[in-house]
Tab-separated table of C-alpha atoms and ligand atoms in Angstrom:
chain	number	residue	atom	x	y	z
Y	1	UNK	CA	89.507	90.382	77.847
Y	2	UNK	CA	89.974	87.320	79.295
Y	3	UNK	CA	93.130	87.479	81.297
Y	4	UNK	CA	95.447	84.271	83.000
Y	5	UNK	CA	97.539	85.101	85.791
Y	6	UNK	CA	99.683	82.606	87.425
Y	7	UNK	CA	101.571	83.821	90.110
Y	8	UNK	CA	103.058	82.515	93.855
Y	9	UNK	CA	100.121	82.164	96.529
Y	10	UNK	CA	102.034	82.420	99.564
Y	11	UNK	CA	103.216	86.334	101.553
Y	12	UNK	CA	105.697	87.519	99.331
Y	13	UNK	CA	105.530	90.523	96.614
Y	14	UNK	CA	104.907	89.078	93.451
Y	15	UNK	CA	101.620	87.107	94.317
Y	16	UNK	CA	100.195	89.928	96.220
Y	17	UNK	CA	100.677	92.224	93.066
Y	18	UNK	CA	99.539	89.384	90.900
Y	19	UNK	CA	96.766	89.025	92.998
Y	20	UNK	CA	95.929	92.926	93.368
Y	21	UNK	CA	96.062	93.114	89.533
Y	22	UNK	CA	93.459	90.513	88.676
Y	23	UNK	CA	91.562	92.166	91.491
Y	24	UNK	CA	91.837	95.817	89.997
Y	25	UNK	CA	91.732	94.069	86.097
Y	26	UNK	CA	88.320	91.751	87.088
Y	27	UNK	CA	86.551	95.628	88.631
Y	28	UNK	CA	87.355	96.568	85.068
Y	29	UNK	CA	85.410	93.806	83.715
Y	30	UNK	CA	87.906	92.133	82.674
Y	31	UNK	CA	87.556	87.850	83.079
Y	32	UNK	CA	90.451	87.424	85.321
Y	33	UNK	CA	91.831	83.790	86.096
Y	34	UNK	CA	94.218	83.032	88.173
Y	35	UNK	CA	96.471	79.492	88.582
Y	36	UNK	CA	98.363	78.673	91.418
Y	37	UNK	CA	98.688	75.373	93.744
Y	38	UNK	CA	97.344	77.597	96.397
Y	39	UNK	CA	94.597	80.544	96.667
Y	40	UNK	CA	96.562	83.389	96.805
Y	41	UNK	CA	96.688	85.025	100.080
Y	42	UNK	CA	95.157	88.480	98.878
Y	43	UNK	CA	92.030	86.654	97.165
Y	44	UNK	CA	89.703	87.342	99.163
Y	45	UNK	CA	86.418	88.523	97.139
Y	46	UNK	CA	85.351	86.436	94.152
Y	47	UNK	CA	83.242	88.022	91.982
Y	48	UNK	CA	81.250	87.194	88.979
Y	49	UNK	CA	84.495	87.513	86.615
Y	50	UNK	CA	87.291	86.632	89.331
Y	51	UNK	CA	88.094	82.439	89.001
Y	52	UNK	CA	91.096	81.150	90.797
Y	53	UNK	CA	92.005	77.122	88.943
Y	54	UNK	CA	94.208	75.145	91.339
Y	55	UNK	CA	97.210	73.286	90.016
Y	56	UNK	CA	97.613	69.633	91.992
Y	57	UNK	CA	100.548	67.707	91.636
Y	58	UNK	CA	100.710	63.946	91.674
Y	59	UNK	CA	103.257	62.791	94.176
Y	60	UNK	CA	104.468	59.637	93.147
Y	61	UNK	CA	106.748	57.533	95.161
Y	62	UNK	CA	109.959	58.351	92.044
Y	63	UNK	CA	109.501	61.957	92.358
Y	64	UNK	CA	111.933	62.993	94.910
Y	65	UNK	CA	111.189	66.392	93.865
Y	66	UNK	CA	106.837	66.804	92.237
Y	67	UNK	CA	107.027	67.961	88.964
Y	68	UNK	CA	104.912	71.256	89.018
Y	69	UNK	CA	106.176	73.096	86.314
Y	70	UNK	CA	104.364	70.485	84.457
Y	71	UNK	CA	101.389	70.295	86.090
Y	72	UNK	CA	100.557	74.104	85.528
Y	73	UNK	CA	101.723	73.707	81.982
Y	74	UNK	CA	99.019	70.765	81.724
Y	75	UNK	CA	96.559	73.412	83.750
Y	76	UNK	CA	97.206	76.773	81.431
Y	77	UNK	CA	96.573	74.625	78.014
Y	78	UNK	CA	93.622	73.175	80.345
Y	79	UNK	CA	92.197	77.018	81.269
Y	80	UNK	CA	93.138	78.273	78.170
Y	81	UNK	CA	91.437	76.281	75.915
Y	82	UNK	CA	88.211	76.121	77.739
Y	83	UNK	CA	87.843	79.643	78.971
Y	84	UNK	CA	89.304	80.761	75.862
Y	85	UNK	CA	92.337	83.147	77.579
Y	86	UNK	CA	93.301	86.032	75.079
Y	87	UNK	CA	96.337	86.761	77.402
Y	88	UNK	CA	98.693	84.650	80.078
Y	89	UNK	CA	100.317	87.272	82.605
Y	90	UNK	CA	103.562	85.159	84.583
Y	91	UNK	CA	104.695	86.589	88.055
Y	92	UNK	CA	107.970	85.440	88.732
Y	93	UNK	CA	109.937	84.014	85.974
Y	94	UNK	CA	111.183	80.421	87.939
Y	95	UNK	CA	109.672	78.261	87.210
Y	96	UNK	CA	106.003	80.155	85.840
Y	97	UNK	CA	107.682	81.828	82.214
Y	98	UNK	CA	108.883	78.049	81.460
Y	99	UNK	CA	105.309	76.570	82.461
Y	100	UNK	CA	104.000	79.468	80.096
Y	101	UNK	CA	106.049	78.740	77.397
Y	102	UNK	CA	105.603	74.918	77.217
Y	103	UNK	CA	102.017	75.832	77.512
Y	104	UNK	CA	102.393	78.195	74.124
Y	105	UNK	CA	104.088	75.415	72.299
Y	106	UNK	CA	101.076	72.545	72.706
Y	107	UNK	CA	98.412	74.988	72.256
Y	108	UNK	CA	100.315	75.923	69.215
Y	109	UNK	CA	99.649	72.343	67.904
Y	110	UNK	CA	96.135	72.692	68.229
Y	111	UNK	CA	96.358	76.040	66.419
Y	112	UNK	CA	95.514	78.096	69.204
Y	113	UNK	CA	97.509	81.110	70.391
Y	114	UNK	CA	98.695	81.776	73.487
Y	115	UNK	CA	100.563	85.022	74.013
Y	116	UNK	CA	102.358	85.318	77.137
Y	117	UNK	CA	103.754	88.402	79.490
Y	118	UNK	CA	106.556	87.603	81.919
Y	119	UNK	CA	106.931	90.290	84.573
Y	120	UNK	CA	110.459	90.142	86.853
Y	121	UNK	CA	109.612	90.621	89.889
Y	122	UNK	CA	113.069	90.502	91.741
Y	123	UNK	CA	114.811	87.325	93.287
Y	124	UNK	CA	113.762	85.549	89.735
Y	125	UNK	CA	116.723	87.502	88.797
Y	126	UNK	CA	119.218	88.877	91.445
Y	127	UNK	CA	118.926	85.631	93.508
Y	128	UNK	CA	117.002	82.657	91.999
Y	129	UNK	CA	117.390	82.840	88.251
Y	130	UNK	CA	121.068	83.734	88.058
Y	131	UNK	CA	121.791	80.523	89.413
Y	132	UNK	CA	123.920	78.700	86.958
Y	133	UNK	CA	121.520	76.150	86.952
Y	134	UNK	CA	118.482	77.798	85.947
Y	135	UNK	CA	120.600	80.426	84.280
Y	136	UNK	CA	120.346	79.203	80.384
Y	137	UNK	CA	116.742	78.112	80.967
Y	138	UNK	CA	115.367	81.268	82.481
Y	139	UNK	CA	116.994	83.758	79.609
Y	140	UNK	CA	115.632	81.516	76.877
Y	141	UNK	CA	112.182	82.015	78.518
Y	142	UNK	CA	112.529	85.981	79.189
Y	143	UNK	CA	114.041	85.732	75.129
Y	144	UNK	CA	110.838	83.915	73.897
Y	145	UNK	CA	108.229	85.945	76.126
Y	146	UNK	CA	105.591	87.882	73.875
Y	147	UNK	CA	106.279	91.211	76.173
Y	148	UNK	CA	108.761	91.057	79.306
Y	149	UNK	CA	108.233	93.675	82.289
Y	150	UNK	CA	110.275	94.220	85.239
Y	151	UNK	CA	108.890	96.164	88.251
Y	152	UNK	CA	111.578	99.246	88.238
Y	153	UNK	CA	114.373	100.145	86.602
Y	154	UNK	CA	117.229	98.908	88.636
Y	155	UNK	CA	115.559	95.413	88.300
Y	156	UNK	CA	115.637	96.051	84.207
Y	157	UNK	CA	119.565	96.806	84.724
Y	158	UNK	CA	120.061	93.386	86.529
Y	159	UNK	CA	118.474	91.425	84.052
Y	160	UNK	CA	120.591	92.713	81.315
Y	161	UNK	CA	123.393	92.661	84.107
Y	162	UNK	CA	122.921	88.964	84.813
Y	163	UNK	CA	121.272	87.285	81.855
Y	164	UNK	CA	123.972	88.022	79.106
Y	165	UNK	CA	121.903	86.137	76.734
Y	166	UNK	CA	118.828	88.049	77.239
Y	167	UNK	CA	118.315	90.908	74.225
Y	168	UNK	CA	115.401	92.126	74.310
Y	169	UNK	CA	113.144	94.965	75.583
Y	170	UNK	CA	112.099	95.182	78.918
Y	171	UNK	CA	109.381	97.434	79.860
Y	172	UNK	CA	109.675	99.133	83.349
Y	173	UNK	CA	105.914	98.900	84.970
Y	174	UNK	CA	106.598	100.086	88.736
Y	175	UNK	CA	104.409	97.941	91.473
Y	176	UNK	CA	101.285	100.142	92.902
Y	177	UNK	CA	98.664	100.818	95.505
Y	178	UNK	CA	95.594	101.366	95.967
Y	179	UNK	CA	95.594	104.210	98.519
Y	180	UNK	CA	91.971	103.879	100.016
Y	181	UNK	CA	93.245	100.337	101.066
Y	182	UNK	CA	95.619	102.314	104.096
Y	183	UNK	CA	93.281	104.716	105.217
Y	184	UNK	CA	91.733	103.747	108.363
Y	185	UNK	CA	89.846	105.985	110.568
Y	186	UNK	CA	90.068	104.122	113.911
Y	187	UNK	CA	93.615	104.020	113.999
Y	188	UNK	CA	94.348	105.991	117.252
Y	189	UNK	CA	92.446	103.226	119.075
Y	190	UNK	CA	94.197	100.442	117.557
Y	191	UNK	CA	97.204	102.381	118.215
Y	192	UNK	CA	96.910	102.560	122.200
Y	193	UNK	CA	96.804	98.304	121.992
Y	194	UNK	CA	100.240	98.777	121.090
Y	195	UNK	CA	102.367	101.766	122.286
Y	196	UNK	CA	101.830	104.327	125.263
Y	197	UNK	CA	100.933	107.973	123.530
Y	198	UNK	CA	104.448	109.055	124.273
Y	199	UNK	CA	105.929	106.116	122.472
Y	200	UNK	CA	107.078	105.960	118.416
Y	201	UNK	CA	106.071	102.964	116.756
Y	202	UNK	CA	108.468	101.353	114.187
Y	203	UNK	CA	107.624	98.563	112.018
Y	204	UNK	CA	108.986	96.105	109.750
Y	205	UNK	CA	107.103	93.403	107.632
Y	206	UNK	CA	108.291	90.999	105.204
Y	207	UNK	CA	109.063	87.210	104.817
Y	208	UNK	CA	112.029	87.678	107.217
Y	209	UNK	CA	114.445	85.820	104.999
Y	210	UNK	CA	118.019	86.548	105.226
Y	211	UNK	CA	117.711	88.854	102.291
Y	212	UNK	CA	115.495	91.025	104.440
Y	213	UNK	CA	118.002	91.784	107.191
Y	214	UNK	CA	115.702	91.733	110.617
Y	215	UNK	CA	118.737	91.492	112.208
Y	216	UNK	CA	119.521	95.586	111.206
Y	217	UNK	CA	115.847	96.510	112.066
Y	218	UNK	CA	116.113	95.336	115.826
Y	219	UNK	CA	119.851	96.707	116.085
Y	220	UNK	CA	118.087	100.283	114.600
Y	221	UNK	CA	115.263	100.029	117.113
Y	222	UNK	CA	117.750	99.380	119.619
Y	223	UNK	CA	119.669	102.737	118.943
Y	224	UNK	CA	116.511	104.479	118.916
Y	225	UNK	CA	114.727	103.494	122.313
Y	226	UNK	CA	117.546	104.042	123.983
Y	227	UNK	CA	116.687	107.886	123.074
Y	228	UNK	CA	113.211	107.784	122.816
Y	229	UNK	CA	110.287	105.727	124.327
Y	230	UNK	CA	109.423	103.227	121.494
Y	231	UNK	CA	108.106	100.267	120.579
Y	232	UNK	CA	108.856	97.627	117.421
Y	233	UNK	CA	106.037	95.739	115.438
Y	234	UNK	CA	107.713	92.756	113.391
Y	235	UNK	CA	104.902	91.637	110.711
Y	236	UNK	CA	105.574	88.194	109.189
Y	237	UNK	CA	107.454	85.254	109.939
Y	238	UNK	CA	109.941	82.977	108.187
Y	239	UNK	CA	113.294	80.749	108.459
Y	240	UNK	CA	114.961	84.146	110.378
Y	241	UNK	CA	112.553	84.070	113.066
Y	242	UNK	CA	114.545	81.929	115.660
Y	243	UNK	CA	117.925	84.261	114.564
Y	244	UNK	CA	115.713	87.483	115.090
Y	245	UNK	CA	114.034	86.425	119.020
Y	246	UNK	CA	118.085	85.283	119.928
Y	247	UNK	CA	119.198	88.894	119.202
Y	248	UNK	CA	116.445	90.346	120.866
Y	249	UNK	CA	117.271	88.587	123.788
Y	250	UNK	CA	120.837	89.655	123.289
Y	251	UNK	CA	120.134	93.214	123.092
Y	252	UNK	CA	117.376	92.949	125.803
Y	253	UNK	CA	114.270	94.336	123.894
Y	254	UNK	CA	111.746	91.409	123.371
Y	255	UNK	CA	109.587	93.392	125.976
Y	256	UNK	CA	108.988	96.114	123.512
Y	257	UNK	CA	108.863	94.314	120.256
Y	258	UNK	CA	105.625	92.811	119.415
Y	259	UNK	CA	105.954	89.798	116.446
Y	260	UNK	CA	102.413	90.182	114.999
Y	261	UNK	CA	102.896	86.819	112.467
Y	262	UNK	CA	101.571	86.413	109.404
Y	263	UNK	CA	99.137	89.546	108.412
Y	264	UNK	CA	97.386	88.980	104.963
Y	265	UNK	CA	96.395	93.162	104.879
Y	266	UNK	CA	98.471	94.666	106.776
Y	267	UNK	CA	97.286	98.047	105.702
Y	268	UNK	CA	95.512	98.675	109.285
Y	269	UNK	CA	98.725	97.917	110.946
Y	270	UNK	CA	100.424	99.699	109.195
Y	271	UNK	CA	98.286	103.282	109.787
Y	272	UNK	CA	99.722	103.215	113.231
Y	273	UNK	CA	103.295	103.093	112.441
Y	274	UNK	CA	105.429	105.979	112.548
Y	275	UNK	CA	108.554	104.817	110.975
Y	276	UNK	CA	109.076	101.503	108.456
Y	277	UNK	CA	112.575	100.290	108.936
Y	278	UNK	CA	113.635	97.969	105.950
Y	279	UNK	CA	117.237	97.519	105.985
Y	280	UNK	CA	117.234	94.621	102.495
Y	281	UNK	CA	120.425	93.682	101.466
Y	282	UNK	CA	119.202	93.449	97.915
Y	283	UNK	CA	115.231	94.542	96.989
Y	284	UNK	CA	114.143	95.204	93.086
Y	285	UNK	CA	110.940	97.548	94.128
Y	286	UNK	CA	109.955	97.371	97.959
Y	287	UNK	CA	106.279	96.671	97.866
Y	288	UNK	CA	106.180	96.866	101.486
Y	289	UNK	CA	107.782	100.556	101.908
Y	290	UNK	CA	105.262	101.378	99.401
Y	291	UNK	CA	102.639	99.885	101.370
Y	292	UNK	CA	104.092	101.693	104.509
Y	293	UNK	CA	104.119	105.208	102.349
Y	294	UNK	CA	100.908	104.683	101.418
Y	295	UNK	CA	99.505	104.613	104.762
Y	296	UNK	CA	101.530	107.629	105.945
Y	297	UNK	CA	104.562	105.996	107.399
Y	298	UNK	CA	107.976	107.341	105.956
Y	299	UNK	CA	110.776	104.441	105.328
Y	300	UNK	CA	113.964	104.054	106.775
Y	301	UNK	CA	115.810	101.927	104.402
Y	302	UNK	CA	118.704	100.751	102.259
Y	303	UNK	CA	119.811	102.351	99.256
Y	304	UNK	CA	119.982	99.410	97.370
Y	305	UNK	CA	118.413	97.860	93.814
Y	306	UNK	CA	114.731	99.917	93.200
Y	307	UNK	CA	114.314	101.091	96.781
Y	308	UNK	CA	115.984	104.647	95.871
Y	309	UNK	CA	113.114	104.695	92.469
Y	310	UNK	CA	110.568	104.745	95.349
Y	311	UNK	CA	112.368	106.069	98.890
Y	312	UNK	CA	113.128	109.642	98.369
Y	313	UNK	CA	116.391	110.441	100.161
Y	314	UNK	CA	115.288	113.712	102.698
Y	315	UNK	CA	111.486	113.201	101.466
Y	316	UNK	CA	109.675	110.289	102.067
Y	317	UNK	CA	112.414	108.747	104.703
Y	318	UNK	CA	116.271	108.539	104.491
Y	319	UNK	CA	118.208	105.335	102.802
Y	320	UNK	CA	121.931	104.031	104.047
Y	321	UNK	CA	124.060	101.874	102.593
Y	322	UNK	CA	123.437	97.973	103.685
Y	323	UNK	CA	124.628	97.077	106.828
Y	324	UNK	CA	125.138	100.697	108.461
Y	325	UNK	CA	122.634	100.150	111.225
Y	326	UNK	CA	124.205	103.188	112.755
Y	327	UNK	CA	123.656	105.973	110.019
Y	328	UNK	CA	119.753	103.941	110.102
Y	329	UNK	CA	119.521	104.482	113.526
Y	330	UNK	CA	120.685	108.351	113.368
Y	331	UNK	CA	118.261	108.469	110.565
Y	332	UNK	CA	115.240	107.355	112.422
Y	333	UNK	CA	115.957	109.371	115.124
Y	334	UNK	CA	116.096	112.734	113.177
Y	335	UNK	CA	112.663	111.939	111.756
Y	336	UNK	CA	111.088	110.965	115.061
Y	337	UNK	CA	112.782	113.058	117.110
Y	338	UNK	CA	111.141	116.305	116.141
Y	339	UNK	CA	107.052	116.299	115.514
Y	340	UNK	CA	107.007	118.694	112.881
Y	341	UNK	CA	109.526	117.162	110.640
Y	342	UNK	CA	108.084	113.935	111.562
Y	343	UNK	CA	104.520	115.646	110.510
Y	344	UNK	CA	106.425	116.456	107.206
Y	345	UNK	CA	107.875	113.054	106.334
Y	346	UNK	CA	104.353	111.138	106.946
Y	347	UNK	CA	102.691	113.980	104.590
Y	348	UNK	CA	105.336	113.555	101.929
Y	349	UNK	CA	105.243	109.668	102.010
Y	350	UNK	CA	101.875	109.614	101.149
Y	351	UNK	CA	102.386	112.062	98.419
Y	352	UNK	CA	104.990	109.769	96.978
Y	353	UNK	CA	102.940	106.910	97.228
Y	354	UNK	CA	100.295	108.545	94.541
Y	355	UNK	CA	102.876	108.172	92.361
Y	356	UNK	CA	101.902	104.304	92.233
Y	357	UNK	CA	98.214	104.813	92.029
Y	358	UNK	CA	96.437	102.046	90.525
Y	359	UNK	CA	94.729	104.157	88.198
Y	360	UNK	CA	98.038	105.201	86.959
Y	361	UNK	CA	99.934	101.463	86.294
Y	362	UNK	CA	96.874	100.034	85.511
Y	363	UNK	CA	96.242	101.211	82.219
Y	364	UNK	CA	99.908	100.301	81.266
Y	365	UNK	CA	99.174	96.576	81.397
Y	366	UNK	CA	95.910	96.773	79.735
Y	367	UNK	CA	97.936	98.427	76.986
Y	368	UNK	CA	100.057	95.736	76.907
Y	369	UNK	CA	97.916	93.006	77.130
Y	370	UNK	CA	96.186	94.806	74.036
Y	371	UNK	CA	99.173	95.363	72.397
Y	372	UNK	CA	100.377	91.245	72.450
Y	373	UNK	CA	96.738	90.358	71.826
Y	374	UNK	CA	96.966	92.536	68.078
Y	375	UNK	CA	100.832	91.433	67.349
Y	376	UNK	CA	99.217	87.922	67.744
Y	377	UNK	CA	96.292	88.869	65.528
Y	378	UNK	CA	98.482	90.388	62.889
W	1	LIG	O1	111.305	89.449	98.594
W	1	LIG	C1	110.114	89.222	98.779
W	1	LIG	O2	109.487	89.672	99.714
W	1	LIG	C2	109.387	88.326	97.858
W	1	LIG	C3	109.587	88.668	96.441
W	1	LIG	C4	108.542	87.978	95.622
W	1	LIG	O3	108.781	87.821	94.459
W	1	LIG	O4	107.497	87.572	96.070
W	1	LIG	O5	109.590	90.076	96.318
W	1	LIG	C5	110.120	90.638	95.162
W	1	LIG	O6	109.006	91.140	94.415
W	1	LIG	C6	108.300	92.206	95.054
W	1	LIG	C7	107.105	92.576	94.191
W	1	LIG	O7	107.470	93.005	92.927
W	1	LIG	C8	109.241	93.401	95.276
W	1	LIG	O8	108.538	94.439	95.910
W	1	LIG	C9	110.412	92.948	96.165
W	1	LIG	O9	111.315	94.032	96.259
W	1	LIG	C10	111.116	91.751	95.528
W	1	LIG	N1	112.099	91.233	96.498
W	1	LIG	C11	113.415	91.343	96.297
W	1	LIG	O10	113.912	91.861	95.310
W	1	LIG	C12	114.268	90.814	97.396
C-alpha cells in the first residue's frame, strides 16, 4: 500500500512511534511517506520505499502566529495526489486530524478519496485537546475520522471522558518495540563510563516537561543513594531543565547525576540502567518505560493513565500514586537492594515488554489500513 504518515518530528512519543511504524510498515514493502516540517528524529535509514515530504510555511509579516495546519493540508492533497496515497495515518490529533480532514474534503472535489486514521496519542487529549478552545474542533475531527485509535485503554476512557461529543469507536492499538533494538552486547563497558561496579544506575528520559515530574526522580534518587552507592542518568532536556539542576543543587547530588541531553536511540543507554524512575503526573502509554523494559530495566513509576496497562505492580517494577516520592523511593530500594530480586525484576521486564512486539501490533494497523481502504472501495 501506499501509506501517509504525518506525525511531530521533534523527541516526544508520538513521532518516534510514527516514525518506527513507517520504518517497520516500509520493511514490509509497504510505500511509506511521511510529512512533517522537520525529519523526524528516528529517520534515520531511507530506503527504496521510505520518502519523508517537508511541509514549509510562509512567514509573512501578518502572521503573528504561521499558519501550518494549512500548509500540510496544501502538502497531503500535494503527496496524495501524486504518489497516489491509499491511506493517511495522523499522530497526534492537534492540529494533524484537522490538516487531514481539510485535506479529505478538496481531494474530494477532485473525486479522489482520501481515507484517514487518527491515532490519540495522549496530551492531544488529557492536556492539549481538552482545551476549550480546541475542544469543539478536535471532537468534530476524531467524529469524522475514517478509523480512530488510541494507544491504551485508559487513553480510550479519557477521550470519551473529555470529548462529550465524540461517539464513536475507538480502537485500543498499544505502542510497541522492537526488542533487538535494546540488546547490546558491550554494555558492561559502556557501563564502567558511568557508575563504579558497586554502584546502581537509575535513569530517567523524557522531554522533561512539567508533566514529567523530574523533580520526583531526583528526590527518589536522593532517598536511594543515601542507602546505596548510586548514580542518576537524566536523558533529554526541555523547559524543566533549569528547575531540575536548582534542586540538585539543593539536595546536593549534581556530582552523581549525569544529564546526557538529547539521545535520538537511547536504547544503548538504556542497557546499562538498573532502575527507570518515571514519576508522570499524567502519561496515556509510557513509551519510554517500555523502552526501559525492553532493554531489561524494571520501572519505578506512577500509577497513573496507561502506565498500570504496561507496569506490572510486583512484576516488571512497582507504581505509587503521583507525588509520593517516598513510597518511590522505598520502592526502588526493595528492587535494588537485593541482587536476586533485582535479577528477577530485569528478567520479568523484558518478558513484559514482548508483549509489545512489533510483530504483534503491527499487523493490527495493516488490518486497519485494509479495512478503511475496502469501506472506501465499497
Ligand atoms: O509526553 C510525551 O513525552 C510526548 C507525547 C507525544 O505525543 O509525543 O507522548 C504521548 O504519546 C506517547 C506515545 O504514544 C506516550 O507514550 C506518552 O505516554 C504520551 N504522553 C503523555 O500522555 C503525557
Amino acid at each position: 500500500m501506499n501509506i501517509g504518515i504525518v506525525c511531530y518530528p521533534t523527541f516526544g512519543g508520538s513521532g518516534v512511534v510514527a516514525t518506527e511504524l513507517g520504518k517497520a510498515l516500509a520493511e514490509e514493502g509497504h510505500k511509506v511517506h511521511f510529512i512533517s516540517y522537520d525529519q523526524p528524529v528516528r529517520l534515520n535509514v531511507f530506503t527504496n520505499n521510505l520518502f519523508y515530504h517537508e511541509v514549509s510555511v510562509s512567514n509573512y509579516p501578518l502572521f503573528d502566529y504561521p499558519p501550518y495546519e494549512l500548509a500540510l493540508a496544501n502538502k497531503i492533497v500535494e503527496v496524495a495526489k501524486y504518489t497516489k496515497l491509499d491511506v493517511l495515518h495522523v499522530h497526534y490529533a492537534v492540529p494533524h486530524a484537522a490538516a487531514a480532514y481539510m485535506a479529505q474534503q478538496i481531494l474530494a472535489d477532485e473525486n479522489i478519496h482520501l481515507p484517514f486514521i487518527t491515532t490519540l496519542h495522549g496530551t492531544d487529549i488529557t492536556l492539549v485537546g481538552k482545551d476549550a478552545s480546541f475542544e469543539a474542533a478536535i471532537s468534530f475531527v476524531i467524529n469524522r475520522s475514517d478509523a480512530v485509535t488510541s494507544v491504551s485503554e485508559s487513553l480510550k476512557q479519557d477521550t470519551y471522558k473529555y470529548f462529550k461529543r465524540v461517539k464513536r469507536d475507538i480502537e485500543v492499538i498499544p505502542n510497541f518495540i522492537c526488542p533487538e533494538d535494546y540488546v547490546f552486547p558491550n554494555s558492561h563497558e559502556m557501563r564502567r563510563k558511568y557508575a563504579g561496579d558497586d554502584e546502581k544506575i537509575l535513569m530517567h528520559v523524557s522531554n522533561f516537561r512539567k508533566v514529567k515530574r523530574v523533580e520526583d526522580v531526583l528526590r527518589t534518587f536522593d532517598i536511594v543513594r543515601k542507602k546505596i552507592p548510586a548514580r542518576l542518568i537524566l536523558i533529554g532536556d526541555g523547559p524543566e531543565r533549569s528547575n531540575i539542576e536548582k534542586l540538585c543543587r539543593e539536595l546536593d547530588t549534581c556530582s552523581q547525576i549525569t544529564s546526557m541531553g538529547k539521545v535520538s536511540e537511547p536504547g544503548s543507554f538504556l542497557s546499562i540502567a538498573d532502575l527507570f524512575v518515571l514519576p508522570s503526573e499524567t502519561e496515556s502509554f509510557g513509551l519510554a518505560a517500555l523502552e526501559a523494559m525492553a532493554a531489561g530495566v524494571p520501572v519505578i513509576s506512577t500509577n497513573t493513565g496507561g502506565l498500570p496497562e504496561i507496569n506490572l505492580q510486583g512484576y516488571s517494577g512497582m507504581l505509587s500514586n503521583v507525588g509520593d516520592v517516598q513510597d518511590m523511593g522505598k520502592n526502588a530500594l526493595y528492587i535494588l537492594e537485593d541482587e536476586a530480586r533485582l535479577g528477577q525484576f530485569k528478567h520479568n521486564a523484558q518478558m513484559q515488554a514482548q508483549k509489545f512486539h512489533i510483530d504483534k501490533i503491527l499487523p493490527l494497523y495493516e488490518e486497519l489500513y485494509r479495512k478503511v481502504q475496502m469501506k472506501n472501495e465499497k
